[in-house]
mmCIF file of C-alpha atoms in Angstrom:
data_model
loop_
_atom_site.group_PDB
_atom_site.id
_atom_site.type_symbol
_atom_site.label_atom_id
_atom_site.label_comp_id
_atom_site.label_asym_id
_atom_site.label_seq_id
_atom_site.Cartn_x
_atom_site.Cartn_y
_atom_site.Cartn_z
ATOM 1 C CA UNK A 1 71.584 76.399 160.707
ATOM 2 C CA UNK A 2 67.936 77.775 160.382
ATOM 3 C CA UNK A 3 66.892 74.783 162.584
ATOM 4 C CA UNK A 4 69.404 75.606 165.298
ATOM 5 C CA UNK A 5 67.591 78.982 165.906
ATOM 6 C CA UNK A 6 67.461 80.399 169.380
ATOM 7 C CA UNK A 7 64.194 81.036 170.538
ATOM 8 C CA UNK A 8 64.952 84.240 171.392
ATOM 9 C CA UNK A 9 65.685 85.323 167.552
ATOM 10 C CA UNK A 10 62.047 86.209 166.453
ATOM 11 C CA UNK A 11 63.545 87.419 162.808
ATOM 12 C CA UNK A 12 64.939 83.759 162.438
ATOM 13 C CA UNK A 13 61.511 82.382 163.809
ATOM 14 C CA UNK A 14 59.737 84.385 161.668
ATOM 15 C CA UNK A 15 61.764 83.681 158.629
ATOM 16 C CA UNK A 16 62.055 79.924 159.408
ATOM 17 C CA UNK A 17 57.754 79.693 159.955
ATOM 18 C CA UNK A 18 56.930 82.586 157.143
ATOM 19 C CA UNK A 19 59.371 80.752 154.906
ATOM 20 C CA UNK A 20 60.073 83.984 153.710
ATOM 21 C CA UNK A 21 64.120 85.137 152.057
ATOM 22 C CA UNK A 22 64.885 88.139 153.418
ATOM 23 C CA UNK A 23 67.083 88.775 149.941
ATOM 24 C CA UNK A 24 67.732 87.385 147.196
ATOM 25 C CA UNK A 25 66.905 83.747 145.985
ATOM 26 C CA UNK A 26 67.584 80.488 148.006
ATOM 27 C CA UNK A 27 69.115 77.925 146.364
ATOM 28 C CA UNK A 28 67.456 75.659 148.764
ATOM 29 C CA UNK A 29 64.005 75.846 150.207
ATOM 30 C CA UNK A 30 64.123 76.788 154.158
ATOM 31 C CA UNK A 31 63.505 73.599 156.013
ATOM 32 C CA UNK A 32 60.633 72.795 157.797
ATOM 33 C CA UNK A 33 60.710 72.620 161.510
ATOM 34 C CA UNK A 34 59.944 68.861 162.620
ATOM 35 C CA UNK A 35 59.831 67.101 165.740
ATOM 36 C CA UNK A 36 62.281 68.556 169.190
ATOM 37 C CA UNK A 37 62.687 72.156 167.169
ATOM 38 C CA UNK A 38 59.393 72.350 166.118
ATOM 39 C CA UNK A 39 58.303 72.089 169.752
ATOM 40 C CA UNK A 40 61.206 74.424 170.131
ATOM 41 C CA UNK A 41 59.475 76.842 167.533
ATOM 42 C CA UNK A 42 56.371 76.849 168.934
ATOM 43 C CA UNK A 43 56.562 77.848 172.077
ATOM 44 C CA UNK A 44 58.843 80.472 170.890
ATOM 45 C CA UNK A 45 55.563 81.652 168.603
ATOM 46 C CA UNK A 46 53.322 81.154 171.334
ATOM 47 C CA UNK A 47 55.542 83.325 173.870
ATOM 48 C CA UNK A 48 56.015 85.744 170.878
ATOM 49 C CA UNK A 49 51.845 85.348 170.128
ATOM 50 C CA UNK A 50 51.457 86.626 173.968
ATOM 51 C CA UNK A 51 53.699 89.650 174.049
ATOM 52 C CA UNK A 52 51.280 92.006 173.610
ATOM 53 C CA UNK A 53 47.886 92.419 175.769
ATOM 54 C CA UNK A 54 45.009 94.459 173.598
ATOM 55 C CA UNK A 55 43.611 97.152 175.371
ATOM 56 C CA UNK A 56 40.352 96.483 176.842
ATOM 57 C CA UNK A 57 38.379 99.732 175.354
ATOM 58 C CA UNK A 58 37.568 103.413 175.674
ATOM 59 C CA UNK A 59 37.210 105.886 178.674
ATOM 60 C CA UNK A 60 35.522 109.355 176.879
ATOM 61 C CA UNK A 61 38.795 110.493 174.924
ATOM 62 C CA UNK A 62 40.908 108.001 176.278
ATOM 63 C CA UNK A 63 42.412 103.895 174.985
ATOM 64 C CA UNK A 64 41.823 101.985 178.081
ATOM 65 C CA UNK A 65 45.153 99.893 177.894
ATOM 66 C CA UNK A 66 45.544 96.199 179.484
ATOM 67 C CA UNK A 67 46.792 97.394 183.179
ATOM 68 C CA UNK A 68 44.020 100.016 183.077
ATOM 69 C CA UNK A 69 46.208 103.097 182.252
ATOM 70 C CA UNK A 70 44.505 105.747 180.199
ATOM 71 C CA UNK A 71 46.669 106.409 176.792
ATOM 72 C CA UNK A 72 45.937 109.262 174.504
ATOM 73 C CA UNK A 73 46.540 107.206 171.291
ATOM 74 C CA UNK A 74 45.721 103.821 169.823
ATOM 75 C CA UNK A 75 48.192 102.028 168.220
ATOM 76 C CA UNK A 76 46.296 99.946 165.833
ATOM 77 C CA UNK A 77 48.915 97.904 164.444
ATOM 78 C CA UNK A 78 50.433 97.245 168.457
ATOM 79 C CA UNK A 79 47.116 96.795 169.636
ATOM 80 C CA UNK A 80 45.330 94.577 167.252
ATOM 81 C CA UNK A 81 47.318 93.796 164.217
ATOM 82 C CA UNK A 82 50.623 92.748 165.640
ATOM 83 C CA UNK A 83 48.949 89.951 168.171
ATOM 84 C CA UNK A 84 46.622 88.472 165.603
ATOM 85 C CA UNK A 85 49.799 87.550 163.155
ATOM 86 C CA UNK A 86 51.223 86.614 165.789
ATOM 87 C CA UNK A 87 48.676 84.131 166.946
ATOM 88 C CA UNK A 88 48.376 83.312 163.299
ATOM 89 C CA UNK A 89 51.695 82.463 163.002
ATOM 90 C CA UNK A 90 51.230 80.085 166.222
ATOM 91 C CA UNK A 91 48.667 78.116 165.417
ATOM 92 C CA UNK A 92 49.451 77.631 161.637
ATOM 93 C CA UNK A 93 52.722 76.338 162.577
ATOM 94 C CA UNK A 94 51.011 74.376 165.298
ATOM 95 C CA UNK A 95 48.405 73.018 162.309
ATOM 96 C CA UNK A 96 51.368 72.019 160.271
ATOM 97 C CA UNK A 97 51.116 74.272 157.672
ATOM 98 C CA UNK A 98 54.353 76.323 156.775
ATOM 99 C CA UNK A 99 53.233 79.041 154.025
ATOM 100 C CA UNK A 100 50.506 81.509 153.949
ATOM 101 C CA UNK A 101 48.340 84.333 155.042
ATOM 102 C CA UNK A 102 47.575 85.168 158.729
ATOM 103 C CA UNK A 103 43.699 84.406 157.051
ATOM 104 C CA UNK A 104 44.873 80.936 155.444
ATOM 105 C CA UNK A 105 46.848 80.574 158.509
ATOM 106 C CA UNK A 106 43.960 80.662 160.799
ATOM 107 C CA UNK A 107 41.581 78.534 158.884
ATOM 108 C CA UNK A 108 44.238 76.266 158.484
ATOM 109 C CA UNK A 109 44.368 76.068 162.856
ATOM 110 C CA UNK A 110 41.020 75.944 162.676
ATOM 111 C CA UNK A 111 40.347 72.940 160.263
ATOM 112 C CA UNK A 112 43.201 71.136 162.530
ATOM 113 C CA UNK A 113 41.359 72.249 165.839
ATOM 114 C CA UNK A 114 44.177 73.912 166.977
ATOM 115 C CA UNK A 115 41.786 76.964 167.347
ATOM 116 C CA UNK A 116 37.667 76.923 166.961
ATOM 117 C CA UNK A 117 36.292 77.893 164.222
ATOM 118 C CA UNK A 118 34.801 80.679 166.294
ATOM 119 C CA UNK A 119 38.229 81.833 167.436
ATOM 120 C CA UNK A 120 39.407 81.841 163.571
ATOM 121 C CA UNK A 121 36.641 83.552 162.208
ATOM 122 C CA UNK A 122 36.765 86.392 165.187
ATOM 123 C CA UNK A 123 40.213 86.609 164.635
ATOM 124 C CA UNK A 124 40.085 87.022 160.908
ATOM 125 C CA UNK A 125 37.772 89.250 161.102
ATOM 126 C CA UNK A 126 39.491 91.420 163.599
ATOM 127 C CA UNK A 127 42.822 91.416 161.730
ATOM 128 C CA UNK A 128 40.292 92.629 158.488
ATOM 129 C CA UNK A 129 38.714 95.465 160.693
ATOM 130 C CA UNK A 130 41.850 96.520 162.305
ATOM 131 C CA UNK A 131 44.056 96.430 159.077
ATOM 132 C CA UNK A 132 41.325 98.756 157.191
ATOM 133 C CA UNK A 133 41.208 101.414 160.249
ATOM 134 C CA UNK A 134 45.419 100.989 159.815
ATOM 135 C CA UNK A 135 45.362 102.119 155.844
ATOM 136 C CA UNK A 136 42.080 104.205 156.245
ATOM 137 C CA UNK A 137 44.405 106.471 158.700
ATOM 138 C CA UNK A 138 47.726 106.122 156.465
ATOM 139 C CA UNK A 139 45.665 107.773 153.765
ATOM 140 C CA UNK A 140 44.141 110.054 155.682
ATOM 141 C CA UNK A 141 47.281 111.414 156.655
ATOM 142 C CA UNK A 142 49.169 110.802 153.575
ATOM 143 C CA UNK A 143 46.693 113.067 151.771
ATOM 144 C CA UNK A 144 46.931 115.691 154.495
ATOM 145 C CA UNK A 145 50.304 116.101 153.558
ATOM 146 C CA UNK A 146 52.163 114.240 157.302
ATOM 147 C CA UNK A 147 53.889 110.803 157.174
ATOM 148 C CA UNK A 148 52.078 107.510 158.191
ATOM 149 C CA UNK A 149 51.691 106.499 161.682
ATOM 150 C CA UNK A 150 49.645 103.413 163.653
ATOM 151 C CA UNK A 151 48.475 106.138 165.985
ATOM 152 C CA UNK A 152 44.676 106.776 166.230
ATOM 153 C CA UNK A 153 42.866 109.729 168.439
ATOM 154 C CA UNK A 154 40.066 107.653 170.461
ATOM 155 C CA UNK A 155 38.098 110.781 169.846
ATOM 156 C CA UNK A 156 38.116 110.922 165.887
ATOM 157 C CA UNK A 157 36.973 107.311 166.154
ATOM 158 C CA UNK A 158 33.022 107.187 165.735
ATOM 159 C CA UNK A 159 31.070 104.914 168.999
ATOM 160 C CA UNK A 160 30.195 102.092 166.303
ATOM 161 C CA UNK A 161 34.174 101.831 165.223
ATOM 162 C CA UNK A 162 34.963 101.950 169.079
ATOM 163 C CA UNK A 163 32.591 99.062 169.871
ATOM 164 C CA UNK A 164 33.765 97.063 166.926
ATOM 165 C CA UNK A 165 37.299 97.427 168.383
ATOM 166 C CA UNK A 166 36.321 96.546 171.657
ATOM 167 C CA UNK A 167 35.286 92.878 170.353
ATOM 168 C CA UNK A 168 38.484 93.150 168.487
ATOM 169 C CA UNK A 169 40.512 93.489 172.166
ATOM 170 C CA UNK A 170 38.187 91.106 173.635
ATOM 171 C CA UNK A 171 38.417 88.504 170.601
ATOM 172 C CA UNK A 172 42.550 88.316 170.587
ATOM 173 C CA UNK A 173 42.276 88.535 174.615
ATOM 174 C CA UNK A 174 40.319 85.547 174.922
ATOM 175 C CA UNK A 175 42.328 83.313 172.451
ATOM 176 C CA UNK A 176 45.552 84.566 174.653
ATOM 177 C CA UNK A 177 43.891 83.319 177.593
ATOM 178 C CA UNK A 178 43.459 80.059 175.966
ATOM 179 C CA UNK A 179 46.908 79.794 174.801
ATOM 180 C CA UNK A 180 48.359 80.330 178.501
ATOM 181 C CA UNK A 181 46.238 77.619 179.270
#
């Protein structure tokens, strides 16, 4: 049944390519996708790997988003963290390996040439910048006593942080572009 997933399931696709149980134990290991559904899978992961467009910076106290509307918050995990898993799910899959990290994942593309080393290294490092902003503000918040968020104020984030995030947008933007083709 996993096999027979519809493209448009991205819990199945996820499940299926994180080889992941969602509860419980399986008495059988998830198959691996092979042949017509792994061409199936992937360009279900690669549609899923395009969904989101990073912003493209800052504007004074503003997120500069991908059609070049002003928003008053970043979302760190829509905005960075969601599209490199994504894209690390992709190209692992793509590289033939079907377990691991979104790091392992993107080595793995990378030692396949499915991405440059370049792109995997950027990538990885992007997912490692973005992911520390992402706890950085849970516990900031936590410890002020309000519940977690993604959402970052542009103007509590210092100019080196901003122009570290900017390569961030402009490192999962350019292996996007690639992936369209």
């Amino acid at each position: 049944e996993w096999l027979d997933v519809e493209e448009s399931d991205e819990r199945a696709l996820q499940v299926l390519v994180d080889r992941r149980p969602l509860w419980g134990t399986p008495r059988e290991p998830l198959p691996i996708a092979e042949g017509a559904v792994q061409e199936r899978v992937l360009a279900a992961l690669a549609h899923r790997a395009l969904a989101y467009s990073p912003p493209t910076g800052f504007d004074a106290d503003s997120v500069l988003e991908a059609d070049g509307s002003p928003g008053d918050r970043l979302d760190i995990r829509r905005a960075a963290l969601i599209p490199i898993v994504d894209l690390g799910r992709w190209a692992g899959a793509a590289a033939g390996m079907v377990e691991g990290s979104t790091a392992e994942r993107l080595a793995a593309a990378a030692a396949r040439n499915v991405l440059s080393d370049s792109d995997a290294s950027s990538l990885t490092d992007a997912f490692e910048l973005a992911l520390e902003l992402r706890l950085a503000h849970h516990a900031e918040l936590v410890k002020s006593g309000s519940p977690p968020d993604d959402l970052l104020a542009p103007e509590k984030i210092s100019t080196l942080t901003r122009n570290h995030l900017r390569d961030v947008f402009r490192a999962v933007a350019a292996v996007q572009r690639k992936l369209r083709g």
